[in-house]
PDB file of C-alpha atoms in Angstrom:
ATOM      1  CA  MET A   1      25.536   3.673-104.133  1.00  0.00           C
ATOM      2  CA  GLY A   2      28.596   5.343-102.595  1.00  0.00           C
ATOM      3  CA  ASN A   3      32.502   4.771-103.175  1.00  0.00           C
ATOM      4  CA  VAL A   4      33.347   1.322-100.474  1.00  0.00           C
ATOM      5  CA  VAL A   5      36.398   3.245 -98.208  1.00  0.00           C
ATOM      6  CA  HIS A   6      38.413   0.680 -97.884  1.00  0.00           C
ATOM      7  CA  LEU A   7      40.411   0.541 -94.441  1.00  0.00           C
ATOM      8  CA  PRO A   8      44.347   0.460 -94.761  1.00  0.00           C
ATOM      9  CA  THR A   9      46.388  -2.380 -94.433  1.00  0.00           C
ATOM     10  CA  GLY A  10      50.021  -3.657 -94.875  1.00  0.00           C
ATOM     11  CA  LYS A  11      50.740   0.238 -94.430  1.00  0.00           C
ATOM     12  CA  ALA A  12      54.884   0.630 -94.243  1.00  0.00           C
ATOM     13  CA  LEU A  13      56.317   0.996 -91.817  1.00  0.00           C
ATOM     14  CA  THR A  14      59.197   0.411 -89.065  1.00  0.00           C
ATOM     15  CA  VAL A  15      59.204  -0.932 -85.141  1.00  0.00           C
ATOM     16  CA  GLN A  16      60.691   3.289 -83.699  1.00  0.00           C
ATOM     17  CA  THR A  17      57.654   4.577 -85.633  1.00  0.00           C
ATOM     18  CA  ALA A  18      54.848   2.613 -84.761  1.00  0.00           C
ATOM     19  CA  ALA A  19      56.476   2.355 -81.323  1.00  0.00           C
ATOM     20  CA  ASP A  20      56.551   6.716 -80.656  1.00  0.00           C
ATOM     21  CA  ARG A  21      52.645   7.244 -82.268  1.00  0.00           C
ATOM     22  CA  TYR A  22      51.799   4.708 -79.326  1.00  0.00           C
ATOM     23  CA  LEU A  23      53.676   6.359 -76.951  1.00  0.00           C
ATOM     24  CA  ASP A  24      52.117   9.795 -78.471  1.00  0.00           C
ATOM     25  CA  ALA A  25      48.959   9.266 -78.211  1.00  0.00           C
ATOM     26  CA  LEU A  26      48.819   7.203 -74.535  1.00  0.00           C
ATOM     27  CA  ASN A  27      46.875  11.002 -72.913  1.00  0.00           C
ATOM     28  CA  ASN A  28      48.710  10.581 -69.553  1.00  0.00           C
ATOM     29  CA  PRO A  29      52.574  11.091 -68.964  1.00  0.00           C
ATOM     30  CA  ASN A  30      52.542   8.520 -65.998  1.00  0.00           C
ATOM     31  CA  THR A  31      51.495   5.495 -67.974  1.00  0.00           C
ATOM     32  CA  ALA A  32      53.557   7.382 -71.082  1.00  0.00           C
ATOM     33  CA  ARG A  33      57.115   7.065 -69.538  1.00  0.00           C
ATOM     34  CA  ASN A  34      55.921   3.560 -67.021  1.00  0.00           C
ATOM     35  CA  TYR A  35      55.216   2.074 -70.728  1.00  0.00           C
ATOM     36  CA  GLY A  36      57.658   3.786 -72.427  1.00  0.00           C
ATOM     37  CA  ILE A  37      60.769   2.083 -69.995  1.00  0.00           C
ATOM     38  CA  GLY A  38      59.539  -1.623 -71.296  1.00  0.00           C
ATOM     39  CA  ILE A  39      58.834  -0.789 -75.346  1.00  0.00           C
ATOM     40  CA  ARG A  40      62.218   1.691 -76.049  1.00  0.00           C
ATOM     41  CA  LYS A  41      64.035  -1.553 -74.522  1.00  0.00           C
ATOM     42  CA  THR A  42      61.375  -3.843 -76.707  1.00  0.00           C
ATOM     43  CA  VAL A  43      62.614  -2.021 -80.213  1.00  0.00           C
ATOM     44  CA  GLU A  44      66.170  -1.770 -79.582  1.00  0.00           C
ATOM     45  CA  HIS A  45      66.922  -5.258 -78.411  1.00  0.00           C
ATOM     46  CA  ILE A  46      63.963  -6.269 -82.276  1.00  0.00           C
ATOM     47  CA  GLY A  47      65.556  -3.617 -84.513  1.00  0.00           C
ATOM     48  CA  PRO A  48      63.967  -0.255 -84.636  1.00  0.00           C
ATOM     49  CA  GLY A  49      64.266  -0.551 -88.717  1.00  0.00           C
ATOM     50  CA  ARG A  50      63.468  -2.892 -89.160  1.00  0.00           C
ATOM     51  CA  PRO A  51      58.996  -2.871 -91.175  1.00  0.00           C
ATOM     52  CA  LEU A  52      56.603  -3.973 -88.415  1.00  0.00           C
ATOM     53  CA  ASP A  53      54.336  -6.093 -90.718  1.00  0.00           C
ATOM     54  CA  SER A  54      58.305  -8.279 -90.290  1.00  0.00           C
ATOM     55  CA  ILE A  55      57.857  -9.080 -86.922  1.00  0.00           C
ATOM     56  CA  ALA A  56      56.760 -12.626 -86.380  1.00  0.00           C
ATOM     57  CA  ASP A  57      55.248 -13.105 -82.027  1.00  0.00           C
ATOM     58  CA  ASP A  58      58.134 -15.156 -81.497  1.00  0.00           C
ATOM     59  CA  GLU A  59      60.188 -12.181 -81.903  1.00  0.00           C
ATOM     60  CA  VAL A  60      58.282 -10.436 -79.377  1.00  0.00           C
ATOM     61  CA  GLY A  61      58.632 -13.697 -77.841  1.00  0.00           C
ATOM     62  CA  GLN A  62      61.585 -13.608 -76.844  1.00  0.00           C
ATOM     63  CA  ALA A  63      63.380 -10.607 -76.329  1.00  0.00           C
ATOM     64  CA  LEU A  64      60.524  -9.550 -73.377  1.00  0.00           C
ATOM     65  CA  GLU A  65      62.362 -13.625 -72.409  1.00  0.00           C
ATOM     66  CA  GLN A  66      65.777 -12.362 -72.512  1.00  0.00           C
ATOM     67  CA  LEU A  67      64.962  -8.630 -71.337  1.00  0.00           C
ATOM     68  CA  TRP A  68      62.855  -9.263 -68.079  1.00  0.00           C
ATOM     69  CA  GLY A  69      62.766 -13.290 -67.708  1.00  0.00           C
ATOM     70  CA  THR A  70      64.163 -13.106 -65.541  1.00  0.00           C
ATOM     71  CA  ALA A  71      62.972 -10.112 -63.623  1.00  0.00           C
ATOM     72  CA  ALA A  72      60.471  -9.648 -60.548  1.00  0.00           C
ATOM     73  CA  VAL A  73      57.386 -10.706 -61.413  1.00  0.00           C
ATOM     74  CA  ASN A  74      55.214  -7.499 -61.866  1.00  0.00           C
ATOM     75  CA  THR A  75      58.177  -6.695 -63.311  1.00  0.00           C
ATOM     76  CA  TRP A  76      57.846  -8.528 -66.143  1.00  0.00           C
ATOM     77  CA  ASN A  77      54.189  -8.286 -66.003  1.00  0.00           C
ATOM     78  CA  THR A  78      54.397  -4.550 -66.408  1.00  0.00           C
ATOM     79  CA  ARG A  79      57.129  -4.869 -69.234  1.00  0.00           C
ATOM     80  CA  ARG A  80      55.105  -7.689 -71.393  1.00  0.00           C
ATOM     81  CA  ALA A  81      51.683  -5.084 -70.816  1.00  0.00           C
ATOM     82  CA  ALA A  82      52.991  -2.486 -72.437  1.00  0.00           C
ATOM     83  CA  VAL A  83      54.288  -4.493 -75.530  1.00  0.00           C
ATOM     84  CA  GLN A  84      50.730  -6.274 -76.012  1.00  0.00           C
ATOM     85  CA  SER A  85      49.259  -2.590 -75.562  1.00  0.00           C
ATOM     86  CA  TRP A  86      51.851  -1.447 -78.561  1.00  0.00           C
ATOM     87  CA  CYS A  87      50.887  -4.196 -80.574  1.00  0.00           C
ATOM     88  CA  THR A  88      46.499  -4.395 -79.763  1.00  0.00           C
ATOM     89  CA  TRP A  89      46.715  -0.687 -80.476  1.00  0.00           C
ATOM     90  CA  SER A  90      49.179  -0.709 -84.176  1.00  0.00           C
ATOM     91  CA  GLN A  91      46.241  -3.802 -85.363  1.00  0.00           C
ATOM     92  CA  GLU A  92      43.479  -1.902 -84.237  1.00  0.00           C
ATOM     93  CA  ARG A  93      44.931   1.300 -86.670  1.00  0.00           C
ATOM     94  CA  GLY A  94      45.202  -1.354 -88.919  1.00  0.00           C
ATOM     95  CA  TYR A  95      49.183  -1.545 -88.931  1.00  0.00           C
ATOM     96  CA  ASP A  96      49.921  -5.697 -89.792  1.00  0.00           C
ATOM     97  CA  GLY A  97      51.839  -6.326 -87.152  1.00  0.00           C
ATOM     98  CA  PRO A  98      52.809  -8.790 -84.293  1.00  0.00           C
ATOM     99  CA  SER A  99      51.622  -9.655 -81.021  1.00  0.00           C
ATOM    100  CA  VAL A 100      53.218 -11.348 -77.919  1.00  0.00           C
ATOM    101  CA  PRO A 101      52.710 -15.045 -78.180  1.00  0.00           C
ATOM    102  CA  ALA A 102      50.493 -16.936 -75.788  1.00  0.00           C
ATOM    103  CA  TRP A 103      53.327 -18.741 -73.969  1.00  0.00           C
ATOM    104  CA  ALA A 104      55.346 -15.222 -72.326  1.00  0.00           C
ATOM    105  CA  LYS A 105      52.428 -15.628 -70.407  1.00  0.00           C
ATOM    106  CA  ARG A 106      51.637 -13.286 -67.831  1.00  0.00           C
ATOM    107  CA  ILE A 107      52.690 -14.123 -64.225  1.00  0.00           C
ATOM    108  CA  THR A 108      49.921 -14.337 -61.187  1.00  0.00           C
ATOM    109  CA  PRO A 109      51.857 -12.535 -58.741  1.00  0.00           C
ATOM    110  CA  PRO A 110      53.255 -13.739 -55.073  1.00  0.00           C
ATOM    111  CA  ASP A 111      52.814 -12.851 -52.510  1.00  0.00           C
ATOM    112  CA  SER A 112      53.717  -9.019 -50.957  1.00  0.00           C
ATOM    113  CA  GLU A 113      56.888  -9.613 -49.322  1.00  0.00           C
ATOM    114  CA  THR A 114      56.580  -5.949 -46.718  1.00  0.00           C
ATOM    115  CA  PRO A 115      57.076  -6.592 -43.337  1.00  0.00           C
ATOM    116  CA  ALA A 116      54.684  -5.247 -40.782  1.00  0.00           C
ATOM    117  CA  ARG A 117      55.888  -3.667 -38.602  1.00  0.00           C
ATOM    118  CA  SER A 118      54.316  -4.046 -35.524  1.00  0.00           C
ATOM    119  CA  HIS A 119      51.957  -1.049 -33.304  1.00  0.00           C
ATOM    120  CA  ALA A 120      54.801  -1.220 -30.921  1.00  0.00           C
ATOM    121  CA  GLU A 121      57.843  -0.680 -33.349  1.00  0.00           C
ATOM    122  CA  ILE A 122      56.052   2.771 -34.662  1.00  0.00           C
ATOM    123  CA  ASP A 123      55.140   3.936 -31.423  1.00  0.00           C
ATOM    124  CA  ARG A 124      59.121   3.248 -30.913  1.00  0.00           C
ATOM    125  CA  LEU A 125      60.097   5.105 -33.155  1.00  0.00           C
ATOM    126  CA  ILE A 126      58.133   7.987 -33.732  1.00  0.00           C
ATOM    127  CA  SER A 127      58.461   8.909 -29.769  1.00  0.00           C
ATOM    128  CA  ARG A 128      62.381   9.134 -30.460  1.00  0.00           C
ATOM    129  CA  ARG A 129      63.623  12.838 -30.278  1.00  0.00           C
ATOM    130  CA  ASP A 130      66.049  12.517 -32.570  1.00  0.00           C
ATOM    131  CA  VAL A 131      63.093  12.105 -34.944  1.00  0.00           C
ATOM    132  CA  HIS A 132      61.612  15.660 -36.088  1.00  0.00           C
ATOM    133  CA  LEU A 133      58.246  17.114 -36.257  1.00  0.00           C
ATOM    134  CA  ARG A 134      57.717  16.708 -40.167  1.00  0.00           C
ATOM    135  CA  GLU A 135      58.007  13.086 -40.212  1.00  0.00           C
ATOM    136  CA  LYS A 136      56.733  10.996 -36.184  1.00  0.00           C
ATOM    137  CA  THR A 137      53.665  13.730 -38.055  1.00  0.00           C
ATOM    138  CA  LEU A 138      54.468  12.148 -41.671  1.00  0.00           C
ATOM    139  CA  TRP A 139      54.593   8.327 -40.393  1.00  0.00           C
ATOM    140  CA  ARG A 140      51.691   8.725 -37.324  1.00  0.00           C
ATOM    141  CA  MET A 141      49.462   9.656 -40.392  1.00  0.00           C
ATOM    142  CA  LEU A 142      50.533   7.074 -43.150  1.00  0.00           C
ATOM    143  CA  TYR A 143      49.450   4.479 -40.554  1.00  0.00           C
ATOM    144  CA  GLU A 144      46.469   6.227 -39.087  1.00  0.00           C
ATOM    145  CA  THR A 145      45.329   6.824 -42.901  1.00  0.00           C
ATOM    146  CA  ALA A 146      45.556   2.754 -43.990  1.00  0.00           C
ATOM    147  CA  GLY A 147      47.145   5.616 -47.395  1.00  0.00           C
ATOM    148  CA  ARG A 148      49.843   5.930 -49.912  1.00  0.00           C
ATOM    149  CA  SER A 149      52.376   8.059 -49.453  1.00  0.00           C
ATOM    150  CA  ASP A 150      51.645   9.677 -52.735  1.00  0.00           C
ATOM    151  CA  GLU A 151      48.283  10.077 -51.634  1.00  0.00           C
ATOM    152  CA  ILE A 152      49.358  11.570 -47.695  1.00  0.00           C
ATOM    153  CA  LEU A 153      52.124  13.525 -49.235  1.00  0.00           C
ATOM    154  CA  GLY A 154      49.896  15.381 -51.337  1.00  0.00           C
ATOM    155  CA  VAL A 155      47.451  16.919 -49.514  1.00  0.00           C
ATOM    156  CA  ASN A 156      46.400  20.812 -48.105  1.00  0.00           C
ATOM    157  CA  ILE A 157      46.129  22.270 -45.335  1.00  0.00           C
ATOM    158  CA  GLU A 158      42.834  24.575 -46.855  1.00  0.00           C
ATOM    159  CA  GLU A 159      41.247  20.721 -48.138  1.00  0.00           C
ATOM    160  CA  LEU A 160      41.691  19.346 -44.652  1.00  0.00           C
ATOM    161  CA  ASP A 161      39.183  18.437 -42.190  1.00  0.00           C
ATOM    162  CA  PHE A 162      39.835  18.984 -38.774  1.00  0.00           C
ATOM    163  CA  ALA A 163      37.267  18.780 -36.920  1.00  0.00           C
ATOM    164  CA  GLY A 164      35.682  15.112 -38.889  1.00  0.00           C
ATOM    165  CA  ARG A 165      39.890  14.128 -38.587  1.00  0.00           C
ATOM    166  CA  ARG A 166      39.249  13.314 -42.617  1.00  0.00           C
ATOM    167  CA  GLY A 167      40.756  14.667 -46.189  1.00  0.00           C
ATOM    168  CA  PRO A 168      40.135  14.293 -49.727  1.00  0.00           C
ATOM    169  CA  VAL A 169      43.516  12.476 -51.757  1.00  0.00           C
ATOM    170  CA  LYS A 170      43.917  11.563 -55.099  1.00  0.00           C
ATOM    171  CA  ALA A 171      44.388   7.144 -55.116  1.00  0.00           C
ATOM    172  CA  LYS A 172      45.890   5.593 -56.961  1.00  0.00           C
ATOM    173  CA  GLY A 173      44.196   4.943 -60.642  1.00  0.00           C
ATOM    174  CA  ALA A 174      41.660   7.826 -59.857  1.00  0.00           C
ATOM    175  CA  LYS A 175      38.779   8.309 -62.795  1.00  0.00           C
ATOM    176  CA  ALA A 176      39.149  11.825 -63.975  1.00  0.00           C
ATOM    177  CA  LYS A 177      36.382  14.088 -63.962  1.00  0.00           C
ATOM    178  CA  THR A 178      36.822  15.066 -67.932  1.00  0.00           C
ATOM    179  CA  ARG A 179      39.017  13.968 -71.024  1.00  0.00           C
ATOM    180  CA  ARG A 180      41.447  16.771 -71.366  1.00  0.00           C
ATOM    181  CA  ARG A 181      45.189  16.685 -71.513  1.00  0.00           C
ATOM    182  CA  GLY A 182      46.738  18.677 -68.479  1.00  0.00           C
ATOM    183  CA  GLN A 183      44.449  17.462 -65.895  1.00  0.00           C
ATOM    184  CA  SER A 184      44.863  19.283 -62.464  1.00  0.00           C
ATOM    185  CA  ARG A 185      44.380  17.368 -59.814  1.00  0.00           C
ATOM    186  CA  ASP A 186      40.081  19.042 -59.330  1.00  0.00           C
ATOM    187  CA  ASP A 187      39.351  16.880 -62.565  1.00  0.00           C
ATOM    188  CA  PHE A 188      39.980  13.887 -61.042  1.00  0.00           C
ATOM    189  CA  VAL A 189      37.270  11.716 -58.599  1.00  0.00           C
ATOM    190  CA  LEU A 190      38.886  11.495 -54.439  1.00  0.00           C
ATOM    191  CA  GLU A 191      38.533   9.599 -52.075  1.00  0.00           C
ATOM    192  CA  THR A 192      38.919  10.148 -48.159  1.00  0.00           C
ATOM    193  CA  VAL A 193      40.806   9.541 -45.829  1.00  0.00           C
ATOM    194  CA  TYR A 194      41.020   9.473 -41.922  1.00  0.00           C
ATOM    195  CA  TRP A 195      42.897   9.774 -39.653  1.00  0.00           C
ATOM    196  CA  GLY A 196      42.474   9.559 -35.697  1.00  0.00           C
ATOM    197  CA  ALA A 197      43.636  10.774 -32.201  1.00  0.00           C
ATOM    198  CA  GLY A 198      47.634  10.683 -32.541  1.00  0.00           C
ATOM    199  CA  THR A 199      47.934  12.569 -35.851  1.00  0.00           C
ATOM    200  CA  ALA A 200      45.588  14.945 -34.237  1.00  0.00           C
ATOM    201  CA  ARG A 201      47.906  16.402 -31.440  1.00  0.00           C
ATOM    202  CA  LEU A 202      50.127  16.262 -34.181  1.00  0.00           C
ATOM    203  CA  LEU A 203      49.361  18.997 -37.390  1.00  0.00           C
ATOM    204  CA  PRO A 204      47.634  22.078 -35.556  1.00  0.00           C
ATOM    205  CA  ARG A 205      52.554  21.718 -33.949  1.00  0.00           C
ATOM    206  CA  LEU A 206      53.747  20.560 -37.270  1.00  0.00           C
ATOM    207  CA  LEU A 207      51.504  23.644 -39.067  1.00  0.00           C
ATOM    208  CA  ARG A 208      51.235  26.488 -36.230  1.00  0.00           C
ATOM    209  CA  GLY A 209      49.919  28.972 -37.703  1.00  0.00           C
ATOM    210  CA  ARG A 210      49.481  27.526 -41.300  1.00  0.00           C
ATOM    211  CA  THR A 211      46.590  27.861 -43.263  1.00  0.00           C
ATOM    212  CA  ARG A 212      46.698  27.485 -46.644  1.00  0.00           C
ATOM    213  CA  GLY A 213      49.666  25.090 -49.359  1.00  0.00           C
ATOM    214  CA  PRO A 214      51.159  21.569 -48.472  1.00  0.00           C
ATOM    215  CA  VAL A 215      50.788  19.458 -45.521  1.00  0.00           C
ATOM    216  CA  PHE A 216      54.744  18.549 -45.267  1.00  0.00           C
ATOM    217  CA  VAL A 217      57.261  20.880 -47.191  1.00  0.00           C
ATOM    218  CA  THR A 218      60.664  21.063 -47.043  1.00  0.00           C
ATOM    219  CA  HIS A 219      63.338  22.510 -45.007  1.00  0.00           C
ATOM    220  CA  ARG A 220      64.077  25.032 -47.668  1.00  0.00           C
ATOM    221  CA  LYS A 221      62.646  26.908 -50.614  1.00  0.00           C
ATOM    222  CA  PRO A 222      63.364  25.135 -54.539  1.00  0.00           C
ATOM    223  CA  GLY A 223      66.308  26.408 -56.588  1.00  0.00           C
ATOM    224  CA  PRO A 224      65.653  29.485 -59.404  1.00  0.00           C
ATOM    225  CA  GLY A 225      66.502  26.692 -62.421  1.00  0.00           C
ATOM    226  CA  LYS A 226      63.183  23.683 -61.187  1.00  0.00           C
ATOM    227  CA  VAL A 227      59.521  24.656 -62.048  1.00  0.00           C
ATOM    228  CA  VAL A 228      57.631  24.142 -59.122  1.00  0.00           C
ATOM    229  CA  SER A 229      53.140  24.278 -59.841  1.00  0.00           C
ATOM    230  CA  ALA A 230      52.034  27.070 -57.227  1.00  0.00           C
ATOM    231  CA  ARG A 231      49.909  24.220 -55.217  1.00  0.00           C
ATOM    232  CA  ASP A 232      53.175  22.060 -54.771  1.00  0.00           C
ATOM    233  CA  VAL A 233      54.477  26.108 -52.773  1.00  0.00           C
ATOM    234  CA  CYS A 234      53.288  27.016 -50.034  1.00  0.00           C
ATOM    235  CA  PRO A 235      52.027  31.230 -50.631  1.00  0.00           C
ATOM    236  CA  ASP A 236      52.692  31.923 -46.723  1.00  0.00           C
ATOM    237  CA  THR A 237      56.805  31.091 -46.423  1.00  0.00           C
ATOM    238  CA  GLY A 238      58.068  29.934 -50.092  1.00  0.00           C
ATOM    239  CA  LEU A 239      59.391  25.964 -49.399  1.00  0.00           C
ATOM    240  CA  ALA A 240      57.985  22.884 -51.837  1.00  0.00           C
ATOM    241  CA  ARG A 241      55.924  20.443 -51.155  1.00  0.00           C
ATOM    242  CA  LEU A 242      58.406  16.878 -49.618  1.00  0.00           C
ATOM    243  CA  SER A 243      58.324  14.706 -52.161  1.00  0.00           C
ATOM    244  CA  TYR A 244      58.592  10.634 -52.173  1.00  0.00           C
ATOM    245  CA  GLY A 245      62.249  10.126 -52.916  1.00  0.00           C
ATOM    246  CA  GLN A 246      63.005  12.678 -49.997  1.00  0.00           C
ATOM    247  CA  ALA A 247      60.755  11.005 -47.079  1.00  0.00           C
ATOM    248  CA  ARG A 248      62.058   8.232 -48.264  1.00  0.00           C
ATOM    249  CA  ALA A 249      65.512   8.742 -47.902  1.00  0.00           C
ATOM    250  CA  LEU A 250      64.319  10.233 -44.843  1.00  0.00           C
ATOM    251  CA  LEU A 251      62.737   7.642 -43.175  1.00  0.00           C
ATOM    252  CA  ASP A 252      65.720   5.525 -44.298  1.00  0.00           C
ATOM    253  CA  GLU A 253      68.518   7.282 -42.894  1.00  0.00           C
ATOM    254  CA  ALA A 254      66.411   6.668 -39.327  1.00  0.00           C
ATOM    255  CA  THR A 255      65.501   3.638 -39.421  1.00  0.00           C
ATOM    256  CA  ALA A 256      68.937   1.434 -41.688  1.00  0.00           C
ATOM    257  CA  THR A 257      70.419  -0.943 -39.444  1.00  0.00           C
ATOM    258  CA  PHE A 258      73.646  -1.962 -41.760  1.00  0.00           C
ATOM    259  CA  GLY A 259      73.661   0.599 -43.592  1.00  0.00           C
ATOM    260  CA  PRO A 260      71.753   3.399 -46.805  1.00  0.00           C
ATOM    261  CA  GLY A 261      68.860   1.303 -47.966  1.00  0.00           C
ATOM    262  CA  SER A 262      68.520  -1.151 -45.696  1.00  0.00           C
ATOM    263  CA  GLY A 263      65.853   1.771 -42.980  1.00  0.00           C
ATOM    264  CA  TRP A 264      62.368   0.899 -43.671  1.00  0.00           C
ATOM    265  CA  ASP A 265      59.667   2.265 -46.003  1.00  0.00           C
ATOM    266  CA  LEU A 266      57.734   3.695 -46.149  1.00  0.00           C
ATOM    267  CA  HIS A 267      54.460   1.591 -48.088  1.00  0.00           C
ATOM    268  CA  GLU A 268      55.116  -0.247 -44.596  1.00  0.00           C
ATOM    269  CA  TYR A 269      52.889   1.656 -43.237  1.00  0.00           C
ATOM    270  CA  ARG A 270      50.145   0.932 -44.895  1.00  0.00           C
ATOM    271  CA  HIS A 271      50.989  -2.897 -44.232  1.00  0.00           C
ATOM    272  CA  ALA A 272      51.799  -2.351 -40.691  1.00  0.00           C
ATOM    273  CA  SER A 273      47.693   0.027 -40.319  1.00  0.00           C
ATOM    274  CA  LEU A 274      45.901  -2.743 -42.219  1.00  0.00           C
ATOM    275  CA  THR A 275      47.595  -5.278 -40.509  1.00  0.00           C
ATOM    276  CA  ARG A 276      46.630  -3.559 -36.889  1.00  0.00           C
ATOM    277  CA  LEU A 277      43.011  -3.124 -38.116  1.00  0.00           C
ATOM    278  CA  GLY A 278      42.838  -6.886 -38.851  1.00  0.00           C
ATOM    279  CA  GLU A 279      44.107  -7.939 -35.893  1.00  0.00           C
ATOM    280  CA  GLN A 280      42.102  -6.326 -33.826  1.00  0.00           C
ATOM    281  CA  GLY A 281      38.738  -7.793 -35.365  1.00  0.00           C
ATOM    282  CA  ALA A 282      38.926  -5.445 -37.969  1.00  0.00           C
ATOM    283  CA  SER A 283      35.918  -7.442 -41.146  1.00  0.00           C
ATOM    284  CA  LEU A 284      37.921  -8.002 -44.545  1.00  0.00           C
ATOM    285  CA  LEU A 285      35.087  -5.281 -45.603  1.00  0.00           C
ATOM    286  CA  MET A 286      36.290  -2.669 -43.066  1.00  0.00           C
ATOM    287  CA  LEU A 287      39.291  -3.479 -44.592  1.00  0.00           C
ATOM    288  CA  MET A 288      38.773  -2.960 -48.204  1.00  0.00           C
ATOM    289  CA  ALA A 289      37.475   0.500 -46.433  1.00  0.00           C
ATOM    290  CA  LYS A 290      40.372   1.662 -45.185  1.00  0.00           C
ATOM    291  CA  SER A 291      43.154   0.805 -47.464  1.00  0.00           C
ATOM    292  CA  ARG A 292      39.804   1.750 -50.343  1.00  0.00           C
ATOM    293  CA  HIS A 293      41.170  -1.743 -52.013  1.00  0.00           C
ATOM    294  CA  LYS A 294      38.161  -2.741 -54.791  1.00  0.00           C
ATOM    295  CA  LYS A 295      39.363  -6.542 -53.964  1.00  0.00           C
ATOM    296  CA  ALA A 296      40.215  -7.870 -51.401  1.00  0.00           C
ATOM    297  CA  GLU A 297      42.869 -10.620 -52.914  1.00  0.00           C
ATOM    298  CA  ASN A 298      44.199  -6.981 -52.987  1.00  0.00           C
ATOM    299  CA  VAL A 299      43.876  -6.376 -49.170  1.00  0.00           C
ATOM    300  CA  ARG A 300      44.969  -9.705 -47.944  1.00  0.00           C
ATOM    301  CA  LYS A 301      48.620  -9.160 -48.961  1.00  0.00           C
ATOM    302  CA  TYR A 302      48.343  -6.356 -47.168  1.00  0.00           C
ATOM    303  CA  PHE A 303      47.554  -8.152 -43.592  1.00  0.00           C
ATOM    304  CA  LYS A 304      49.574 -10.361 -42.507  1.00  0.00           C
ATOM    305  CA  PRO A 305      49.262 -11.249 -38.615  1.00  0.00           C
ATOM    306  CA  SER A 306      52.209 -11.759 -36.308  1.00  0.00           C
ATOM    307  CA  PRO A 307      54.040 -15.237 -35.336  1.00  0.00           C
ATOM    308  CA  GLU A 308      51.971 -14.386 -31.878  1.00  0.00           C
ATOM    309  CA  ALA A 309      48.675 -13.077 -33.499  1.00  0.00           C
ATOM    310  CA  ILE A 310      48.482 -16.601 -35.033  1.00  0.00           C
ATOM    311  CA  ALA A 311      49.879 -18.093 -31.428  1.00  0.00           C
ATOM    312  CA  GLU A 312      46.719 -16.862 -30.304  1.00  0.00           C
ATOM    313  CA  LEU A 313      44.243 -18.008 -32.234  1.00  0.00           C
ATOM    314  CA  THR A 314      45.109 -21.369 -32.541  1.00  0.00           C
ATOM    315  CA  SER A 315      44.411 -21.489 -29.004  1.00  0.00           C
ATOM    316  CA  LEU A 316      41.087 -21.033 -28.921  1.00  0.00           C
ATOM    317  CA  LEU A 317      41.178 -24.450 -30.690  1.00  0.00           C
ATOM    318  CA  ALA A 318      42.391 -26.034 -27.007  1.00  0.00           C
ATOM    319  CA  PRO A 319      39.756 -28.758 -25.934  1.00  0.00           C
ATOM    320  CA  THR A 320      37.631 -26.835 -22.877  1.00  0.00           C
ATOM    321  CA  ASP A 321      38.880 -28.415 -19.214  1.00  0.00           C
ATOM    322  CA  ALA A 322      35.801 -30.559 -19.884  1.00  0.00           C
ATOM    323  CA  ASN A 323      37.189 -32.954 -22.535  1.00  0.00           C
ATOM    324  CA  ARG A 324      40.876 -33.119 -21.644  1.00  0.00           C
TER     325      ARG A 324
END
């Protein structure tokens, strides 16, 4: 009869070491960075040198409450989820440690407060003469595809089907085809976005003969000290891909009315697109197909019909002439 091997329990492990081991075990660098914010602040609040098995559940809950108890709902949920994941990971590996207490509950997020710009507002902005062709094309493409900003900014010319007015994007939460570090774009399942006539008219003018590389590029080449992947640089011009931060700043500059930071946000085009389609009679299933949302409740947060559309809908309930 073989020897019985007991699983390790009660390992002498500090809070800081447990956190470091968990974050090092995360394969996705974006997840590690986002989770690291909440976990490191919680560790600092609790005491990094304390033994993990000496921490009570309520201490974790109190740390979360003091750090993010007055933060936005989404921030609270994100930080709580990171700490809960870390605690669960530690326990699954035989370490005696705390859990997030039941009273530190996840909060149901409110409906999005992002405004839905009207079709006329978007047309007026894109038709302005002081707006550069690159921004016109990006904003029109965001509106017509109902795509996320990072998805559209990440497209390359050689991947687009100009005749079919469509192209593949790496979506938020894309499923990986392989399990390895340093995964490239092709290692993920891509989704398709579709654009309309407005984008189709602007794209050829923007590209001006370019046949490969990023669709949206900066006006300058990356500096000598900046590391940029080959996919993010135009091989013909040497210009780098336009970043989300740069694109957001350009939109804010063009739309700000009360100083920097008071302008539109890139995400508003997605809201405006789905709201416009909903007001025109698109079904929930079609809206989900267009936005590529997997849950109906997520689409509902994006659909914000205008007061005029609600008033027009309400008029259908009025009595007919024969019943007045």
